Structures are given as C-alpha cells and as structure tokens.
PDB file of C-alpha atoms and ligand atoms in Angstrom:
ATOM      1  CA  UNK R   1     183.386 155.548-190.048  1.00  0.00           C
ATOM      2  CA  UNK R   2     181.267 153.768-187.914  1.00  0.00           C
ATOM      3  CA  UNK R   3     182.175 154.305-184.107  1.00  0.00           C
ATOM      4  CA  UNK R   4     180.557 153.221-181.125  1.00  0.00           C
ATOM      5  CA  UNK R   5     181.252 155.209-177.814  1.00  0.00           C
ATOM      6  CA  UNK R   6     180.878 153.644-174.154  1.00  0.00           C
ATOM      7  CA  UNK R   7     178.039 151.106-175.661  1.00  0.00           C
ATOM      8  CA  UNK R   8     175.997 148.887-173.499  1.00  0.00           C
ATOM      9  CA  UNK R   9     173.821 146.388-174.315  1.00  0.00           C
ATOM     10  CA  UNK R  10     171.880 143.350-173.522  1.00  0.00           C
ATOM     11  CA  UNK R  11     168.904 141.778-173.848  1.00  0.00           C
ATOM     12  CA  UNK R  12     166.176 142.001-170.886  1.00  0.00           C
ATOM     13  CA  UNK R  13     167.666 144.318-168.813  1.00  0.00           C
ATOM     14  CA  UNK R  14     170.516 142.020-168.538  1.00  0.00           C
ATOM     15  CA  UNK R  15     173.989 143.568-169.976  1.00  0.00           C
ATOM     16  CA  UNK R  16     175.940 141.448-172.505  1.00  0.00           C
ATOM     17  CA  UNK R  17     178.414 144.178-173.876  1.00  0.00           C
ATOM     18  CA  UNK R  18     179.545 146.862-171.784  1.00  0.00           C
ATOM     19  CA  UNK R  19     182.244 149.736-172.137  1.00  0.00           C
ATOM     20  CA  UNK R  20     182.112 149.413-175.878  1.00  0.00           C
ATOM     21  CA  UNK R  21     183.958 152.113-177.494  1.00  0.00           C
ATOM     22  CA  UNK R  22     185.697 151.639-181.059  1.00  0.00           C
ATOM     23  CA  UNK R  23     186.184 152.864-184.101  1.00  0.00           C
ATOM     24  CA  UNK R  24     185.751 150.181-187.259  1.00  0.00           C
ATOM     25  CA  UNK R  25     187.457 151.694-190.274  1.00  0.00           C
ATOM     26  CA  UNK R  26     186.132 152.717-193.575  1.00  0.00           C
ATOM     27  CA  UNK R  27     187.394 150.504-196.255  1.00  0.00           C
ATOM     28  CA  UNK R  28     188.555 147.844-194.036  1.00  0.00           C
ATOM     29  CA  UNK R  29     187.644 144.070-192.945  1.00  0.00           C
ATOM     30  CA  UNK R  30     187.464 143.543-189.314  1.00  0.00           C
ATOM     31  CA  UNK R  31     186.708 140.419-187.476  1.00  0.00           C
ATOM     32  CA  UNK R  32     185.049 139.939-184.308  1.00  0.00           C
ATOM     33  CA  UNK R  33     186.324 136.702-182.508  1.00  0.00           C
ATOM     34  CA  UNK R  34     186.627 135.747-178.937  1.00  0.00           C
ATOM     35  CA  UNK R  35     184.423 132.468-177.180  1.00  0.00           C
ATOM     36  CA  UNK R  36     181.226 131.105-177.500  1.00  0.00           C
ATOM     37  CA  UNK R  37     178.469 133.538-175.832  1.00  0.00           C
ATOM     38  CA  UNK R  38     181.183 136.540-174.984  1.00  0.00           C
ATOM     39  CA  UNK R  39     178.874 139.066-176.918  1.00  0.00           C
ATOM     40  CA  UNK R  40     179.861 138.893-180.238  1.00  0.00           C
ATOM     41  CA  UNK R  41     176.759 138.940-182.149  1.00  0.00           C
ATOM     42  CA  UNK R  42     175.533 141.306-179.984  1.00  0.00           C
ATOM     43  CA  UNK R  43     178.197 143.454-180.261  1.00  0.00           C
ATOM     44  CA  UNK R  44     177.319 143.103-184.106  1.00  0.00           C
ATOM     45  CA  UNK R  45     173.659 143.743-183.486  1.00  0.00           C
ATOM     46  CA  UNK R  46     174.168 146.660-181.543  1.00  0.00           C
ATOM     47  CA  UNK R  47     176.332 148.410-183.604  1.00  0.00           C
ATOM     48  CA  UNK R  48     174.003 147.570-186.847  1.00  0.00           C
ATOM     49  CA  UNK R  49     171.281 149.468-184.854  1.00  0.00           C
ATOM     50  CA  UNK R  50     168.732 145.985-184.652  1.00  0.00           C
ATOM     51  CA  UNK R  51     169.266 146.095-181.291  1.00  0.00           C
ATOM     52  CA  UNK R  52     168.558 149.282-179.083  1.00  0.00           C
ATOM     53  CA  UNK R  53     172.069 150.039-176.382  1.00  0.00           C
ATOM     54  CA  UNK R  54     171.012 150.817-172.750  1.00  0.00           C
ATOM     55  CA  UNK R  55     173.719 153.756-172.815  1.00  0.00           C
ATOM     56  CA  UNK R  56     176.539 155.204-174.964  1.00  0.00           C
ATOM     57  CA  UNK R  57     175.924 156.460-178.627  1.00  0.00           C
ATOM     58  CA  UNK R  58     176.729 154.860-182.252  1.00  0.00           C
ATOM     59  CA  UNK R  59     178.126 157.209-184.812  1.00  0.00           C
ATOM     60  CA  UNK R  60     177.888 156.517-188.728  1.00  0.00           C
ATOM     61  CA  UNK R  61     180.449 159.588-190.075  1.00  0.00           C
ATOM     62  CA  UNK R  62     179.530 162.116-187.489  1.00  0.00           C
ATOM     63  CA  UNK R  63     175.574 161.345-187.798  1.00  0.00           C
ATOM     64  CA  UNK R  64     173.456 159.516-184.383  1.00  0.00           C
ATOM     65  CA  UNK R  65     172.165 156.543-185.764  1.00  0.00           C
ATOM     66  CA  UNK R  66     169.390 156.022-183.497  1.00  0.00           C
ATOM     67  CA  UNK R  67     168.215 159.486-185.133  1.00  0.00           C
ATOM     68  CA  UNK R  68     168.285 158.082-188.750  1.00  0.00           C
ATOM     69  CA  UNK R  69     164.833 156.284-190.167  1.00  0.00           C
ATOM     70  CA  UNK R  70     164.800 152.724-190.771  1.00  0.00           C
ATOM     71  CA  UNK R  71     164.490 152.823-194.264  1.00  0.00           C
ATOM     72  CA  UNK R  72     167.590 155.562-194.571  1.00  0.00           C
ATOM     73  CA  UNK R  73     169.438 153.583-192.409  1.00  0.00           C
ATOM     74  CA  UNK R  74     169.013 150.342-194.511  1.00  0.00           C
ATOM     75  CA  UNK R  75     170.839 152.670-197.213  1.00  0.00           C
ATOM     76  CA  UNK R  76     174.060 152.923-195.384  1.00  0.00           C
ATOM     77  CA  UNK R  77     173.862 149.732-193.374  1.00  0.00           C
ATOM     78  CA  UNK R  78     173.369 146.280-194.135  1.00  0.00           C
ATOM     79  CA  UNK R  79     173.376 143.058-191.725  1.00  0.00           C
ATOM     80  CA  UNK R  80     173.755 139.223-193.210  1.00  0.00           C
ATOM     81  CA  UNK R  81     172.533 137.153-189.236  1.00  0.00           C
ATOM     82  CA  UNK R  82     173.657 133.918-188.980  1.00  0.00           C
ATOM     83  CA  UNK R  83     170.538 131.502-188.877  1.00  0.00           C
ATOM     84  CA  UNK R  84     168.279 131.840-191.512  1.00  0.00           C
ATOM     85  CA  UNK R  85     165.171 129.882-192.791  1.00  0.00           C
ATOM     86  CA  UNK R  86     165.499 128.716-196.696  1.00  0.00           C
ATOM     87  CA  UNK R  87     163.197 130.736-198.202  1.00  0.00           C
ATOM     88  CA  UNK R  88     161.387 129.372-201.144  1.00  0.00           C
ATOM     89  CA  UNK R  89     162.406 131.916-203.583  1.00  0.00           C
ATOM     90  CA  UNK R  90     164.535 132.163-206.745  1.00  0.00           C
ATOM     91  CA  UNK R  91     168.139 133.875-206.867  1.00  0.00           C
ATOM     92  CA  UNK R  92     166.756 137.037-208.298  1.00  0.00           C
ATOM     93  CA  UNK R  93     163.886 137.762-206.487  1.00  0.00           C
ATOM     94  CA  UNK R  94     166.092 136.841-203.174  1.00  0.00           C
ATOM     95  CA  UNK R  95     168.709 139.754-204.714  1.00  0.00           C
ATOM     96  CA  UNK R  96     165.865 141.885-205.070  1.00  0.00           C
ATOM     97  CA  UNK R  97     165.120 141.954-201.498  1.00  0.00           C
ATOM     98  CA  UNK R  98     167.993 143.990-201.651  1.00  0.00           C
ATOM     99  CA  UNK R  99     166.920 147.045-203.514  1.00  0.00           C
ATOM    100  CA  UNK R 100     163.860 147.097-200.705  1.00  0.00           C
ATOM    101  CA  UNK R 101     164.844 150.084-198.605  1.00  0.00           C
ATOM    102  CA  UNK R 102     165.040 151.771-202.282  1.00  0.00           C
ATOM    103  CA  UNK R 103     161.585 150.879-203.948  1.00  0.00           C
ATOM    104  CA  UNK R 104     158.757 153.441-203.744  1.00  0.00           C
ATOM    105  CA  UNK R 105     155.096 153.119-202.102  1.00  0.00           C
ATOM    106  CA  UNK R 106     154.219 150.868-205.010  1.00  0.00           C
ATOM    107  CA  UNK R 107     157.389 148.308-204.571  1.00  0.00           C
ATOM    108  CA  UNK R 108     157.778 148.220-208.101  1.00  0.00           C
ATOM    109  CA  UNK R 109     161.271 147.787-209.348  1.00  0.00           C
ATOM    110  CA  UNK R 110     162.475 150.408-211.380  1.00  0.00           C
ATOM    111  CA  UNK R 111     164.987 149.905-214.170  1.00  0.00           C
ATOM    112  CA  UNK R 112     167.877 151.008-212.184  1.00  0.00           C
ATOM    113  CA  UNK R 113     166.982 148.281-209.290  1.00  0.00           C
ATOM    114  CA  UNK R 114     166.893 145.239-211.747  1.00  0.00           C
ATOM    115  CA  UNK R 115     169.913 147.011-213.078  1.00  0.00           C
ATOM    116  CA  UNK R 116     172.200 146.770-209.993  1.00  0.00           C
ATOM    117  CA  UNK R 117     170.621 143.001-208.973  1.00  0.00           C
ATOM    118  CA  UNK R 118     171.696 141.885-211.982  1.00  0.00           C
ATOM    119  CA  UNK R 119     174.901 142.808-211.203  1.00  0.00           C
ATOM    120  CA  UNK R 120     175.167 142.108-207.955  1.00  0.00           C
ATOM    121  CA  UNK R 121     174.299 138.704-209.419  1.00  0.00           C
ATOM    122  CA  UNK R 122     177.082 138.948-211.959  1.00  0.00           C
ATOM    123  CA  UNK R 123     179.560 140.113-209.294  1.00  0.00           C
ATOM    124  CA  UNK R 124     178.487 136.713-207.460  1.00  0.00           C
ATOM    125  CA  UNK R 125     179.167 135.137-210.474  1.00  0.00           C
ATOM    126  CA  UNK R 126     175.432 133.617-209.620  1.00  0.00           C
ATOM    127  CA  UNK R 127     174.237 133.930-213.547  1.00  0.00           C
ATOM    128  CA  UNK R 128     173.681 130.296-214.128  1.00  0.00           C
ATOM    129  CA  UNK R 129     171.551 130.233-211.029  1.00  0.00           C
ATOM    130  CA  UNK R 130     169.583 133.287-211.859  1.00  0.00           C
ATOM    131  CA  UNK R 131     166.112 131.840-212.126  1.00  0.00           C
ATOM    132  CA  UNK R 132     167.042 128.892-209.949  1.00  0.00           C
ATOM    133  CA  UNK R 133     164.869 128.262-206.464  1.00  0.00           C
ATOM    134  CA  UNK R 134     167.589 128.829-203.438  1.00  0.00           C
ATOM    135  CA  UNK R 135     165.958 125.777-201.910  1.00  0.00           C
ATOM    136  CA  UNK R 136     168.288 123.970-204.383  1.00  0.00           C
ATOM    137  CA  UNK R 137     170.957 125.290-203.841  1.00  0.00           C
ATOM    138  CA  UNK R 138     174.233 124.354-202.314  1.00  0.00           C
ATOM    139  CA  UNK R 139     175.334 125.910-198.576  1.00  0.00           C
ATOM    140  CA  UNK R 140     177.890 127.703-200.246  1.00  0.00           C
ATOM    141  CA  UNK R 141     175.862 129.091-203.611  1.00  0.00           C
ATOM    142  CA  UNK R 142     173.350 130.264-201.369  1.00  0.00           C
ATOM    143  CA  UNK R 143     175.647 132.166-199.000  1.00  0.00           C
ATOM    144  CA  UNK R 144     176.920 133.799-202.187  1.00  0.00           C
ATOM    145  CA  UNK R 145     173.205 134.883-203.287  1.00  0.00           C
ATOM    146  CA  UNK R 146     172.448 136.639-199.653  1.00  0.00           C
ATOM    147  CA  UNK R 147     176.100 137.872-200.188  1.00  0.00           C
ATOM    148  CA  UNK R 148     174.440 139.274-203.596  1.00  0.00           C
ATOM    149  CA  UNK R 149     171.605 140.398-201.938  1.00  0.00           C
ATOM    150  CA  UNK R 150     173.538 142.619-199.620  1.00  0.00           C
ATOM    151  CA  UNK R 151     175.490 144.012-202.529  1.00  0.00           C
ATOM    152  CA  UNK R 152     172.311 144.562-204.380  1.00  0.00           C
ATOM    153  CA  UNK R 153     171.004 146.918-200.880  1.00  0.00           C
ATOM    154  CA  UNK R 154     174.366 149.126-201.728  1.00  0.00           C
ATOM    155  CA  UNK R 155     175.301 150.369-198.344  1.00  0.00           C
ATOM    156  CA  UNK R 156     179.039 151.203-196.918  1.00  0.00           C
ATOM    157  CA  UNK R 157     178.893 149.164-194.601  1.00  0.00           C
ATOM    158  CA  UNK R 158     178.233 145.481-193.849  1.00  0.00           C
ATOM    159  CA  UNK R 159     177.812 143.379-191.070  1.00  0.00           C
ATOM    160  CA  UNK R 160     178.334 139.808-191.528  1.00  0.00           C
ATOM    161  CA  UNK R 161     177.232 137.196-188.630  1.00  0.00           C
ATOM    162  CA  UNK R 162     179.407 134.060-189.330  1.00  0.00           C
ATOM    163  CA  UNK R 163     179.448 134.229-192.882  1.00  0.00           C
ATOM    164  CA  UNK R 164     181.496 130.509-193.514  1.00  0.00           C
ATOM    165  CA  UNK R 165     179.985 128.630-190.788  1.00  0.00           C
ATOM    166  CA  UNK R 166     178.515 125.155-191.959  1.00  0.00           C
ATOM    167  CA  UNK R 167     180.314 125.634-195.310  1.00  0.00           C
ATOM    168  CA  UNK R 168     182.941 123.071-197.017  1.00  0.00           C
ATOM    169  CA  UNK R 169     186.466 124.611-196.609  1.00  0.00           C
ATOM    170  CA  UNK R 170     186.689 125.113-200.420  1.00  0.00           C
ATOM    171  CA  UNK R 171     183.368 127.371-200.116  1.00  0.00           C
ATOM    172  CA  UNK R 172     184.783 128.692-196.444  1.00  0.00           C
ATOM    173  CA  UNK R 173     187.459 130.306-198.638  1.00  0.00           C
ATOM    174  CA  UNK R 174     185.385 131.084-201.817  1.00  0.00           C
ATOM    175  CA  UNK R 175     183.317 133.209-199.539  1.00  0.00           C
ATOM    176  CA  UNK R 176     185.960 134.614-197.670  1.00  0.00           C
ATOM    177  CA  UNK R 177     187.635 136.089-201.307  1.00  0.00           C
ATOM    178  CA  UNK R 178     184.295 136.866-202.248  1.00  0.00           C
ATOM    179  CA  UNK R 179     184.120 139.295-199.274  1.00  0.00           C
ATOM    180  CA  UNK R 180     187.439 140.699-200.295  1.00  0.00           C
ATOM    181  CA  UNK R 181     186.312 141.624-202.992  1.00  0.00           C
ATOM    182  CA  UNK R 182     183.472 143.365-201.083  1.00  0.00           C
ATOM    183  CA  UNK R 183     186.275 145.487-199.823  1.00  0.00           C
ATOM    184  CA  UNK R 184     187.778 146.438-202.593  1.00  0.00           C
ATOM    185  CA  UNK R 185     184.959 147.978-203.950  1.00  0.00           C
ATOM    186  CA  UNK R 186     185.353 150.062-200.740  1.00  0.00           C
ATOM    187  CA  UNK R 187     182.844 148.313-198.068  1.00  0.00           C
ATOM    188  CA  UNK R 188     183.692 148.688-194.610  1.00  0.00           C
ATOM    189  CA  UNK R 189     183.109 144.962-193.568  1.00  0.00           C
ATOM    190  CA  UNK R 190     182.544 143.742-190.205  1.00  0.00           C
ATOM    191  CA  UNK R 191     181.850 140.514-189.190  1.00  0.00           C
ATOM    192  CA  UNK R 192     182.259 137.850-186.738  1.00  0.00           C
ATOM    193  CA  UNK R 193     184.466 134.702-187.645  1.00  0.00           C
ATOM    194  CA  UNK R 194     184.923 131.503-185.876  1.00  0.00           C
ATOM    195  CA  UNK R 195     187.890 130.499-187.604  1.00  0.00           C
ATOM    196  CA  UNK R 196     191.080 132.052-186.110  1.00  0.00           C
ATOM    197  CA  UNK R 197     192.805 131.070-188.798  1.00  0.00           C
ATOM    198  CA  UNK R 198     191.043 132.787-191.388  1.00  0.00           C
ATOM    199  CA  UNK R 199     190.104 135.562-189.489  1.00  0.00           C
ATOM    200  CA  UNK R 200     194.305 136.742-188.922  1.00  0.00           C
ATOM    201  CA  UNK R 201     194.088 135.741-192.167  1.00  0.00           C
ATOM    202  CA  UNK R 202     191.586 137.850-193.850  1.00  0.00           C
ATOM    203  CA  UNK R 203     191.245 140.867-191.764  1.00  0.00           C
ATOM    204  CA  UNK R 204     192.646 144.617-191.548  1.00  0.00           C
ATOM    205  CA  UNK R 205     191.410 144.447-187.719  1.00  0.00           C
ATOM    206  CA  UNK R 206     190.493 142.288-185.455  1.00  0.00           C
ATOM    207  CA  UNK R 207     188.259 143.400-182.754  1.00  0.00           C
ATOM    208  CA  UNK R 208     188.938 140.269-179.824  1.00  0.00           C
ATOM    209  CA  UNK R 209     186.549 140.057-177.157  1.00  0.00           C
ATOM    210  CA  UNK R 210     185.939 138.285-173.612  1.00  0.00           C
ATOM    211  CA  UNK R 211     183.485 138.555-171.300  1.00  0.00           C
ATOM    212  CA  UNK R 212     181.333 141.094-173.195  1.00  0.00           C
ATOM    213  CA  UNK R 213     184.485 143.493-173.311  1.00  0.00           C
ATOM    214  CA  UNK R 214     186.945 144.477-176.159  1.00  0.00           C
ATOM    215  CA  UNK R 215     190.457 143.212-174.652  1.00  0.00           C
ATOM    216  CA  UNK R 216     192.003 144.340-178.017  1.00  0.00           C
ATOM    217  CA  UNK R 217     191.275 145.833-180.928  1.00  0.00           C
ATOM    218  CA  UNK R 218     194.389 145.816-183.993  1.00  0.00           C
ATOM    219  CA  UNK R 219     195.817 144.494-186.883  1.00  0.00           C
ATOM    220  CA  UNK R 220     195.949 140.754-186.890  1.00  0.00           C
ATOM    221  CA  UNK R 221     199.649 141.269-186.653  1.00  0.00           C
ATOM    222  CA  UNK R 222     199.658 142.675-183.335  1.00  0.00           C
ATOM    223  CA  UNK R 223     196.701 140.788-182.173  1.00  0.00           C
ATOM    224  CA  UNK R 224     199.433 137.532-182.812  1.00  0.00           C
ATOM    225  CA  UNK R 225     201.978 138.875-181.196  1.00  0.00           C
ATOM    226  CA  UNK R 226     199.528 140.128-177.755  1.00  0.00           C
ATOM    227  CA  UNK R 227     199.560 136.735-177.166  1.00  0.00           C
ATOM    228  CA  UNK R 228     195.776 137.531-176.129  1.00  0.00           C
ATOM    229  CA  UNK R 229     194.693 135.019-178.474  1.00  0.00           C
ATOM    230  CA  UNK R 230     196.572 132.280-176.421  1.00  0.00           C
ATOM    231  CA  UNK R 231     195.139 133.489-172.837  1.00  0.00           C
ATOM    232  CA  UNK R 232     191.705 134.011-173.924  1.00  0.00           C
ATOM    233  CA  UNK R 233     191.299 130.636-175.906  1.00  0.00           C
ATOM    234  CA  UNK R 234     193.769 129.025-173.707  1.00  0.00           C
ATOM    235  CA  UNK R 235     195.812 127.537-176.806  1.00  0.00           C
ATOM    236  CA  UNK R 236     199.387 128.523-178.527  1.00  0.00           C
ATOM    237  CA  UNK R 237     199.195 130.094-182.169  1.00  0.00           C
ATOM    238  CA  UNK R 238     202.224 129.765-184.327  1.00  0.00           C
ATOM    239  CA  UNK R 239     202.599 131.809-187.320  1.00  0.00           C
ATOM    240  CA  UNK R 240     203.876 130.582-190.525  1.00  0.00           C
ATOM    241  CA  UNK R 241     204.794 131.193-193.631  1.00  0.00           C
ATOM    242  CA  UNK R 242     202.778 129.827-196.363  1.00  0.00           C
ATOM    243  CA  UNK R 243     205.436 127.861-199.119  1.00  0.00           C
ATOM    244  CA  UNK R 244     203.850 129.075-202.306  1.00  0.00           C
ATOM    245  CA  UNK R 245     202.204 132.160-201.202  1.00  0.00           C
ATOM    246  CA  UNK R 246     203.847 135.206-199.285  1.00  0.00           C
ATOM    247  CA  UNK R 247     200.838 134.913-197.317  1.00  0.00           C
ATOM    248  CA  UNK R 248     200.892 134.511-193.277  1.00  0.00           C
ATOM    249  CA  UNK R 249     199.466 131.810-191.798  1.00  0.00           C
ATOM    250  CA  UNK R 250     198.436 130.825-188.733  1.00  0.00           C
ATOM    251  CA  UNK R 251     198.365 127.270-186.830  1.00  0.00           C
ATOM    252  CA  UNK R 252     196.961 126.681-183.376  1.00  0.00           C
ATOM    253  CA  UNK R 253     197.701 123.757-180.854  1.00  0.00           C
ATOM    254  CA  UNK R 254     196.643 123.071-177.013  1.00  0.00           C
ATOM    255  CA  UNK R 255     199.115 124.635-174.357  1.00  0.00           C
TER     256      UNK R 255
HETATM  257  P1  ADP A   1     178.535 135.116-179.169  1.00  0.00           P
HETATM  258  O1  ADP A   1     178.091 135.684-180.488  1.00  0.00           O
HETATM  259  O2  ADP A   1     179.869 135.626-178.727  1.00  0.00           O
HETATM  260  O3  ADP A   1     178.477 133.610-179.119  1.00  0.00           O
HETATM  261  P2  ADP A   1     176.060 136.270-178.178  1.00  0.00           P
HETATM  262  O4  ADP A   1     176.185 137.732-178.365  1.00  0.00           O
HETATM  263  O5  ADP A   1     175.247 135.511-179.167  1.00  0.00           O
HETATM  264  O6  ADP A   1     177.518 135.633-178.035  1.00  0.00           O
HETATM  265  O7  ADP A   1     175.464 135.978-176.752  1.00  0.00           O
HETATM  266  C1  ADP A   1     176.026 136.515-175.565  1.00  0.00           C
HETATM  267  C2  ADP A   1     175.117 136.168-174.403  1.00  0.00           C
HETATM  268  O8  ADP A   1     173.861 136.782-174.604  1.00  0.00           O
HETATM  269  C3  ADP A   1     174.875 134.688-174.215  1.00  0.00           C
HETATM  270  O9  ADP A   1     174.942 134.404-172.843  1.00  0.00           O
HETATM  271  C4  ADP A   1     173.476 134.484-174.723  1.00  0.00           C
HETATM  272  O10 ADP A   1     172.832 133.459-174.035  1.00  0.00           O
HETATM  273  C5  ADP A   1     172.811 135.825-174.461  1.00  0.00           C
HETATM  274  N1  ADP A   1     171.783 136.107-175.484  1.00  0.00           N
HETATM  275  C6  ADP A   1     171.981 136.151-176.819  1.00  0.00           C
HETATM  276  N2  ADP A   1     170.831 136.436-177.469  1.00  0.00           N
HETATM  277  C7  ADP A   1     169.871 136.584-176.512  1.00  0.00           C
HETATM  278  C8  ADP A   1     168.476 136.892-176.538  1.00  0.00           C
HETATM  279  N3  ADP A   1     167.833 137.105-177.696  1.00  0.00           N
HETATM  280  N4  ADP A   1     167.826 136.943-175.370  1.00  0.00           N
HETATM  281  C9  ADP A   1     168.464 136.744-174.188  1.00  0.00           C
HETATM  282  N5  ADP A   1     169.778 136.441-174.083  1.00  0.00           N
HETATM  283  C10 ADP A   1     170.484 136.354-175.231  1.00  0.00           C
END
C-alpha cells in the first residue's frame, strides 16, 4: 500500500530516521511505538510526505509520492499531528476543513461535500454537537470531531500522531474503537501510540522502533513474544487473558 524504501530523514541536515524500509498494509492498523525522541513522529511525517527524506523513495500503490501535487495527495493521504491549537470554530465547519483538498477555485461547498461532513459527523456520532464551538468541547469530543474531519477528507490512508494522549481512559478507548471502525470501512491506519497496552491491543502491526531504526516490524503477537519490547523499554510484559472477553491483554512491570 504505502511502502517506504531505504528512507532517511531528519530535520537540519541532521538524520533522525535512517534505513527505513517497510511496507504498512492496506486495510490494517499499525502502531508505531518505541521511546521518547527515537523518531517516531518523524517516521510518521516522512512517510505522510510533510516532511521531505534526504534519500530513499515513498511509494503509495506503485505511484512516487514526492511526484503527486499537494492537493491530489491530500486525496489519498490524511495526517491528524499531535499538538494542536483550539481553533475557534464550530463542529461542522471544523469537518468541513475536510472536504478542502476537494472544493473548487471558489471554496464553495457543493452538495456532495456537506453531504459526506454530515456524515462523517454522524459516523462520529457528533450530531448533538453539530453547531457547537469546539472551544467547548471536551478532550475527548473534540478528538472525535478532527477524527470526523479526517473522515470527511476521504483518503485510504491515515496517519494518526498520538491520537489518545491527554484523554480520560474511558475516551482513550472510545477513540481507540472509533478508529476501528476507521478500519473497517477499509482505512489503512497508521499511527503512533504511547500506550503499549493498547497498542498490542489494537493493532494488525506494530512497527517498534529505537534509535531512529525499525528493530521489528509484526503482528503484536510476535512483537510479544520478540521480547524486543522488554529490551528496548527495559521492562517485562506479561500477556493475559482478559476474564469476560477473549481478548489479549497485556500488563507491564519493571525487570
Ligand atoms: P518521537 O516521536 O519518537 O518522540 P520525534 O520524531 O518527535 O521522536 O523526534 C526525534 C528527534 O528529532 C528528537 O531528538 C527531536 O529533538 C528531534 N526533532 C523533532 N522535531 C524536530 C524539529 N522540528 N527540528 C529539529 N529537531 C527535531
């Protein structure tokens, strides 16, 4: 789907990421996770084509991203950073920001656009908030409206910067469901998670990094059982079974 082949990148000449090459799957939730400042959101940034790679190429189904035009590219690719401003704005004309890379010269949304944001909207289950201003809104709603605002820009893909960070475990998880559903409406989601928990958790792949290098990319599964997790983090993860739920879980504790 989207692949990135011998990538480096960095910021003032200085390299961050280097020997970069994998594949993130179509249809699929991967999570980025590794320490604080080992390249992860540039890793993201990279690969969502907002920041330029010294070498190496970035491949969206065959097609040179660095050859696509903004605007085209903002069709097929969105990315949700981490820090953002509030903006004074309400729900829907936040959603609307969505439809951008789709509005003519004029910027006048068609029928179609308010069409798909109010969807995106009802998807979000954001209705009662609709004309509401996002300044007055809860950490949690308004992580759901940008989360509506990148289903209302329609692209495969999605990038997602620490999507539950800051948020009340309750919304942590509300999110995290609400970007399973993402992927079931076929998104390829990638994203970068603090929480090692959820991110075995949640994830089809996780993409584990250290010192600005992939030391394993796999299905949380395997990831576990590397025992990577444990050296890089220096802890010991424990998997368990959840009682009520068939689900696997995931408990960490200091060597
Ligand atoms: P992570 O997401 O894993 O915490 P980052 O990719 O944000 O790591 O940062 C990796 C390294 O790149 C850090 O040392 C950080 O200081 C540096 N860095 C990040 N953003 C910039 C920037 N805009 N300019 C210069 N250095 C940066």
């Amino acid at each position: 789907m989207i692949k990135l082949n011998n990538i480096a990148a960095g910021y003032n000449k200085v390299e961050i990421i280097k020997n970069i090459s994998i594949d993130f799957e179509e249809g699929s939730i991967t999570s980025i996770i590794g320490k604080n400042g080992c390249g992860k959101t540039t890793l993201l940034k990279t690969a969502s084509n907002l920041l330029k790679p010294f070498r190496g190429q970035i491949t969206l189904k065959g097609m040179d991203i660095s050859s696509v035009p903004n605007k085209e590219l903002a069709k097929k690719v969105s990315f949700l950073p981490q820090l953002r401003a509030v903006p004074n704005i309400t729900v829907y004309n936040l959603v609307m920001h969505g439809r951008y890379p789709y509005l003519g010269f004029s910027r006048t949304p068609q029928r179609l656009d308010k069409e798909i944001v109010e969807n995106a909207i009802e998807n979000m289950r954001l209705e009662k908030y609709i004309d509401k201003n996002v300044q007055n809104l809860s950490g949690g709603q308004r992580q759901k409206v940008y989360l509506a605002m990148v289903l209302a820009q329609d692209t495969d893909i999605i990038f997602l910067d620490e999507p539950t960070t800051y948020l009340d475990i309750n919304h942590q998880l509300e999110i995290l469901e609400t970007i399973k559903k993402l992927k079931q409406m076929g998104k390829t989601i990638v994203m970068v998670l603090h929480d090692l928990s959820n991110a075995l958790s949640y994830s089809d792949r996780i993409c584990l990094m250290e010192n600005g290098e992939i030391t394993i990319y796999d299905t949380p599964q395997a990831v576990y059982e590397s025992r990577e997790i444990d050296r890089v983090f220096n802890i010991l993860s424990t998997q368990v079974a959840a009682e009520d739920e068939c689900k696997t879980q995931y408990v960490f504790c200091l060597k």
